[in-house]
């Protein structure tokens, strides 16, 4: 089976000359289908840059990236946008919902780009919102929802096209601890249903609920470990 993510010798450089920044410096990372992985590391260590490359929002300066077996460098910009829409779901710290649209309409949006007929869009949006516990908030606009509810709408939007990979950059950064736990429970359920999840977080108690922690420092991966329980389990089943 192909890994969902394979990064090989990825470099990302911003600027030139005196202002040159090596945001990523020879990053190698493989994430298999079904993994639940946290990315941690100090501010400026390259976490978001790596997520932008993984999410096809930005191209690396050099190195290879295979997403679900496809060499991303070989894709044109429209093909990349199409891949993003079909294979990836994104959740950000600031929910990035459209304020004038209802929860339902926000979640339907990615399916508009995917060309899915209206009736199916409605059904699938309602289903995704039900999955995140918002069946009774379909017609509310973002400003009529709490932060945790808005983030759940964003998660519903991220999963509605049935992505192979869910990418989250500090998804709980703007939430209180109870709401954080609600969001993490949803991620765990999605992961248990087979979606690969990669999440950047600064919070150890958030990272602890994933199954693998990848540490960045100065644009490179300095540690990469499975959670001890999972390692123990692997030994037992090996
Ligand atoms: N568009 C850009 N132009 C120039 N430099 C950039 C750009 N984006 C990021 N950088 C630089 O690249 C480095 C890595 O930034 P990145 O945003 O990936 O860090 P991060 O690990 O996500 O940090 P944080 O935890 O603060 O979000 C930093 O030195 C940053 O200043
Ligand atoms: Mg960041």
CSV table of C-alpha atoms and ligand atoms in Angstrom, one decimal:
chain,number,residue,atom,x,y,z
A,1,UNK,CA,0.0,0.0,0.0
A,2,UNK,CA,1.2,3.5,-0.8
A,3,UNK,CA,2.0,5.9,2.0
A,4,UNK,CA,-0.4,8.9,2.1
A,5,UNK,CA,2.6,11.2,2.5
A,6,UNK,CA,6.1,10.7,1.3
A,7,UNK,CA,8.5,13.7,1.6
A,8,UNK,CA,12.0,13.1,0.3
A,9,UNK,CA,14.8,15.6,0.9
A,10,UNK,CA,12.4,18.5,1.0
A,11,UNK,CA,13.9,22.0,1.2
A,12,UNK,CA,12.0,25.3,1.3
A,13,UNK,CA,13.8,28.6,1.1
A,14,UNK,CA,12.2,32.0,1.3
A,15,UNK,CA,13.8,35.1,0.0
A,16,UNK,CA,17.3,35.5,-1.4
A,17,UNK,CA,20.7,36.8,-0.3
A,18,UNK,CA,20.7,38.4,3.2
A,19,UNK,CA,17.0,37.8,3.7
A,20,UNK,CA,17.2,34.1,2.8
A,21,UNK,CA,15.4,31.8,5.2
A,22,UNK,CA,15.8,28.0,5.1
A,23,UNK,CA,12.3,27.2,6.4
A,24,UNK,CA,12.7,23.4,5.6
A,25,UNK,CA,16.1,21.8,5.4
A,26,UNK,CA,16.2,18.2,4.1
A,27,UNK,CA,12.9,17.0,5.5
A,28,UNK,CA,12.1,13.3,5.1
A,29,UNK,CA,8.8,12.0,6.3
A,30,UNK,CA,6.5,9.0,5.5
A,31,UNK,CA,3.0,8.8,6.9
A,32,UNK,CA,1.0,5.6,6.2
A,33,UNK,CA,-2.7,5.4,5.6
A,34,UNK,CA,-4.6,5.4,8.9
A,35,UNK,CA,-2.0,7.2,11.0
A,36,UNK,CA,-2.8,9.9,13.5
A,37,UNK,CA,0.3,12.1,13.8
A,38,UNK,CA,1.1,15.3,15.7
A,39,UNK,CA,3.8,17.8,14.5
A,40,UNK,CA,5.4,19.7,17.3
A,41,UNK,CA,8.4,22.1,17.7
A,42,UNK,CA,9.3,25.7,18.6
A,43,UNK,CA,7.9,28.7,16.8
A,44,UNK,CA,9.6,29.2,13.5
A,45,UNK,CA,10.8,25.6,13.2
A,46,UNK,CA,9.0,25.0,9.9
A,47,UNK,CA,5.8,23.2,11.0
A,48,UNK,CA,3.4,25.4,9.0
A,49,UNK,CA,5.8,25.5,6.1
A,50,UNK,CA,5.8,21.7,6.1
A,51,UNK,CA,2.0,21.6,6.4
A,52,UNK,CA,1.7,24.0,3.4
A,53,UNK,CA,3.9,21.7,1.3
A,54,UNK,CA,2.0,18.6,2.5
A,55,UNK,CA,-1.3,20.4,1.8
A,56,UNK,CA,-0.2,21.4,-1.7
A,57,UNK,CA,-0.7,25.1,-0.8
A,58,UNK,CA,3.0,25.7,-1.6
A,59,UNK,CA,5.6,23.9,-3.6
A,60,UNK,CA,9.0,22.9,-2.1
A,61,UNK,CA,12.2,24.6,-3.4
A,62,UNK,CA,13.6,21.1,-4.0
A,63,UNK,CA,13.0,17.5,-3.1
A,64,UNK,CA,10.1,15.2,-3.9
A,65,UNK,CA,6.6,14.9,-2.5
A,66,UNK,CA,4.4,11.9,-3.2
A,67,UNK,CA,0.8,12.4,-2.1
A,68,UNK,CA,-1.1,9.1,-2.1
A,69,UNK,CA,1.4,7.8,-4.6
A,70,UNK,CA,1.3,10.8,-6.9
A,71,UNK,CA,4.4,12.9,-7.6
A,72,UNK,CA,3.1,16.4,-6.8
A,73,UNK,CA,5.9,18.2,-8.7
A,74,UNK,CA,4.4,16.8,-12.0
A,75,UNK,CA,1.0,18.4,-11.4
A,76,UNK,CA,0.0,21.8,-13.0
A,77,UNK,CA,-1.5,24.4,-10.7
A,78,UNK,CA,-5.1,23.5,-11.7
A,79,UNK,CA,-4.3,19.8,-11.2
A,80,UNK,CA,-2.9,20.7,-7.8
A,81,UNK,CA,-6.0,22.6,-6.9
A,82,UNK,CA,-8.1,19.6,-8.0
A,83,UNK,CA,-6.0,17.2,-5.9
A,84,UNK,CA,-6.4,19.5,-2.9
A,85,UNK,CA,-10.1,19.6,-3.2
A,86,UNK,CA,-10.5,15.8,-3.7
A,87,UNK,CA,-7.9,14.3,-1.5
A,88,UNK,CA,-7.3,16.8,1.4
A,89,UNK,CA,-9.2,18.4,4.2
A,90,UNK,CA,-8.0,21.4,6.1
A,91,UNK,CA,-8.7,22.7,9.5
A,92,UNK,CA,-7.0,25.9,10.8
A,93,UNK,CA,-6.7,27.7,14.2
A,94,UNK,CA,-9.0,30.5,12.9
A,95,UNK,CA,-11.9,28.6,11.5
A,96,UNK,CA,-12.0,30.4,8.1
A,97,UNK,CA,-15.8,30.0,7.7
A,98,UNK,CA,-17.6,32.4,5.4
A,99,UNK,CA,-19.6,34.7,7.7
A,100,UNK,CA,-22.6,35.3,5.4
A,101,UNK,CA,-23.2,31.6,4.9
A,102,UNK,CA,-25.0,29.1,7.2
A,103,UNK,CA,-23.2,26.1,8.6
A,104,UNK,CA,-24.8,24.0,5.9
A,105,UNK,CA,-23.7,26.3,3.1
A,106,UNK,CA,-20.2,26.5,4.4
A,107,UNK,CA,-20.0,22.7,4.4
A,108,UNK,CA,-21.5,22.5,0.9
A,109,UNK,CA,-18.9,24.7,-0.6
A,110,UNK,CA,-16.1,22.2,-1.3
A,111,UNK,CA,-18.7,20.0,-3.1
A,112,UNK,CA,-19.6,22.9,-5.4
A,113,UNK,CA,-16.0,22.9,-6.6
A,114,UNK,CA,-16.1,19.1,-6.8
A,115,UNK,CA,-19.2,19.4,-9.1
A,116,UNK,CA,-21.5,17.3,-6.9
A,117,UNK,CA,-25.2,17.8,-7.6
A,118,UNK,CA,-27.2,20.1,-5.2
A,119,UNK,CA,-29.4,17.4,-3.6
A,120,UNK,CA,-26.4,15.2,-2.8
A,121,UNK,CA,-24.5,18.3,-1.5
A,122,UNK,CA,-27.4,18.9,0.9
A,123,UNK,CA,-27.5,15.4,2.1
A,124,UNK,CA,-23.7,15.0,2.5
A,125,UNK,CA,-23.4,18.4,4.3
A,126,UNK,CA,-26.2,17.4,6.8
A,127,UNK,CA,-24.5,14.0,7.3
A,128,UNK,CA,-21.1,15.6,7.9
A,129,UNK,CA,-22.6,18.2,10.4
A,130,UNK,CA,-24.4,15.4,12.1
A,131,UNK,CA,-21.2,13.5,12.4
A,132,UNK,CA,-19.6,16.4,14.3
A,133,UNK,CA,-22.7,16.8,16.6
A,134,UNK,CA,-24.2,19.8,14.9
A,135,UNK,CA,-27.4,18.3,13.4
A,136,UNK,CA,-29.4,21.0,15.3
A,137,UNK,CA,-27.3,23.9,14.0
A,138,UNK,CA,-27.5,23.5,10.2
A,139,UNK,CA,-29.0,26.9,9.5
A,140,UNK,CA,-26.9,29.0,11.9
A,141,UNK,CA,-24.3,31.4,10.6
A,142,UNK,CA,-20.8,31.4,12.2
A,143,UNK,CA,-21.5,34.4,14.4
A,144,UNK,CA,-24.4,32.5,15.9
A,145,UNK,CA,-22.2,29.6,17.0
A,146,UNK,CA,-19.6,29.2,19.7
A,147,UNK,CA,-15.9,28.8,18.9
A,148,UNK,CA,-16.0,25.0,19.4
A,149,UNK,CA,-19.1,24.8,17.2
A,150,UNK,CA,-17.5,26.9,14.5
A,151,UNK,CA,-14.5,24.6,14.5
A,152,UNK,CA,-16.8,21.6,14.2
A,153,UNK,CA,-18.4,23.2,11.1
A,154,UNK,CA,-14.8,23.6,9.8
A,155,UNK,CA,-14.1,19.9,10.4
A,156,UNK,CA,-17.4,18.9,8.7
A,157,UNK,CA,-16.3,21.1,5.7
A,158,UNK,CA,-12.9,19.4,5.7
A,159,UNK,CA,-14.3,15.8,5.6
A,160,UNK,CA,-17.3,16.3,3.4
A,161,UNK,CA,-15.4,15.4,0.2
A,162,UNK,CA,-14.1,12.2,2.0
A,163,UNK,CA,-10.4,13.1,2.0
A,164,UNK,CA,-7.6,10.6,2.4
A,165,UNK,CA,-5.8,13.1,4.6
A,166,UNK,CA,-7.0,15.6,7.1
A,167,UNK,CA,-4.5,18.4,7.9
A,168,UNK,CA,-5.0,20.6,10.9
A,169,UNK,CA,-2.7,23.5,11.9
A,170,UNK,CA,-3.2,24.4,15.6
A,171,UNK,CA,-6.9,23.4,15.4
A,172,UNK,CA,-7.4,23.8,19.1
A,173,UNK,CA,-5.2,26.9,19.5
A,174,UNK,CA,-8.2,29.2,19.9
A,175,UNK,CA,-10.3,26.9,22.0
A,176,UNK,CA,-10.8,26.3,25.8
A,177,UNK,CA,-9.8,23.0,27.3
A,178,UNK,CA,-13.3,21.4,27.2
A,179,UNK,CA,-13.9,22.4,23.6
A,180,UNK,CA,-10.4,21.2,22.8
A,181,UNK,CA,-11.3,17.8,24.1
A,182,UNK,CA,-14.6,17.8,22.0
A,183,UNK,CA,-12.6,18.5,18.9
A,184,UNK,CA,-10.0,15.9,19.7
A,185,UNK,CA,-12.7,13.3,20.3
A,186,UNK,CA,-14.0,14.1,16.7
A,187,UNK,CA,-10.4,13.7,15.3
A,188,UNK,CA,-10.0,10.3,17.1
A,189,UNK,CA,-13.4,9.1,15.7
A,190,UNK,CA,-12.5,10.2,12.2
A,191,UNK,CA,-9.1,8.5,12.5
A,192,UNK,CA,-10.7,5.4,13.8
A,193,UNK,CA,-13.0,5.4,10.7
A,194,UNK,CA,-9.8,5.4,8.5
A,195,UNK,CA,-9.0,9.0,7.8
A,196,UNK,CA,-5.3,9.8,8.1
A,197,UNK,CA,-4.8,12.8,10.4
A,198,UNK,CA,-1.8,15.1,10.7
A,199,UNK,CA,-2.0,18.0,13.2
A,200,UNK,CA,0.3,20.7,14.3
A,201,UNK,CA,0.0,21.6,17.9
A,202,UNK,CA,2.0,23.4,20.7
A,203,UNK,CA,0.0,21.6,23.4
A,204,UNK,CA,1.6,18.4,24.8
A,205,UNK,CA,-1.8,17.3,26.2
A,206,UNK,CA,-3.2,17.5,22.6
A,207,UNK,CA,-0.2,15.7,21.0
A,208,UNK,CA,-0.5,13.0,23.7
A,209,UNK,CA,-3.9,12.0,22.2
A,210,UNK,CA,-2.3,11.2,18.8
A,211,UNK,CA,-0.3,8.1,18.0
A,212,UNK,CA,2.9,9.5,16.7
A,213,UNK,CA,4.8,12.7,17.4
A,214,UNK,CA,7.1,14.3,14.9
A,215,UNK,CA,9.4,17.1,16.2
A,216,UNK,CA,10.7,19.9,14.1
A,217,UNK,CA,13.6,22.2,15.0
A,218,UNK,CA,15.3,24.7,12.7
A,219,UNK,CA,13.5,23.3,9.6
A,220,UNK,CA,14.4,19.7,10.2
A,221,UNK,CA,12.8,16.7,11.9
A,222,UNK,CA,14.8,16.0,15.1
A,223,UNK,CA,12.6,13.3,16.7
A,224,UNK,CA,9.9,11.0,15.3
A,225,UNK,CA,8.3,8.6,17.7
A,226,UNK,CA,5.3,6.4,18.0
A,227,UNK,CA,3.5,6.7,21.3
A,228,UNK,CA,4.8,4.2,23.8
A,229,UNK,CA,1.5,2.3,24.0
A,230,UNK,CA,1.5,1.8,20.3
A,231,UNK,CA,5.1,0.7,20.3
A,232,UNK,CA,4.2,-1.9,23.0
A,233,UNK,CA,1.2,-3.1,20.9
A,234,UNK,CA,3.5,-3.4,17.8
A,235,UNK,CA,5.9,-5.6,19.8
A,236,UNK,CA,3.0,-7.8,20.9
A,237,UNK,CA,1.6,-8.2,17.4
A,238,UNK,CA,5.0,-8.6,15.8
B,1,LIG,N1,6.1,33.5,3.3
B,1,LIG,C1,7.3,33.5,4.0
B,1,LIG,N2,8.3,34.4,3.7
B,1,LIG,C2,9.4,34.4,4.3
B,1,LIG,N3,9.7,33.7,5.4
B,1,LIG,C3,8.8,32.8,5.8
B,1,LIG,C4,7.5,32.7,5.2
B,1,LIG,N4,6.8,31.8,5.8
B,1,LIG,C5,7.6,31.3,6.8
B,1,LIG,N5,8.7,32.0,6.8
B,1,LIG,C6,9.9,31.7,7.8
B,1,LIG,O1,10.1,30.3,7.7
B,1,LIG,C7,10.4,29.8,9.0
B,1,LIG,C8,9.4,28.7,9.4
B,1,LIG,O2,8.1,29.3,9.6
B,1,LIG,P1,6.8,28.4,9.9
B,1,LIG,O3,5.7,29.3,9.8
B,1,LIG,O4,6.8,27.2,9.1
B,1,LIG,O5,7.1,28.1,11.4
B,1,LIG,P2,6.2,27.3,12.5
B,1,LIG,O6,6.9,26.2,13.0
B,1,LIG,O7,4.8,27.1,11.9
B,1,LIG,O8,6.0,28.4,13.7
B,1,LIG,P3,4.8,28.8,14.6
B,1,LIG,O9,4.8,27.7,15.7
B,1,LIG,O10,5.1,30.1,15.2
B,1,LIG,O11,3.5,28.7,13.8
B,1,LIG,C9,10.4,31.0,10.0
B,1,LIG,O12,11.7,31.5,10.1
B,1,LIG,C10,9.5,32.0,9.2
B,1,LIG,O13,9.8,33.3,9.5
B,2,LIG,MG1,2.9,27.7,12.3
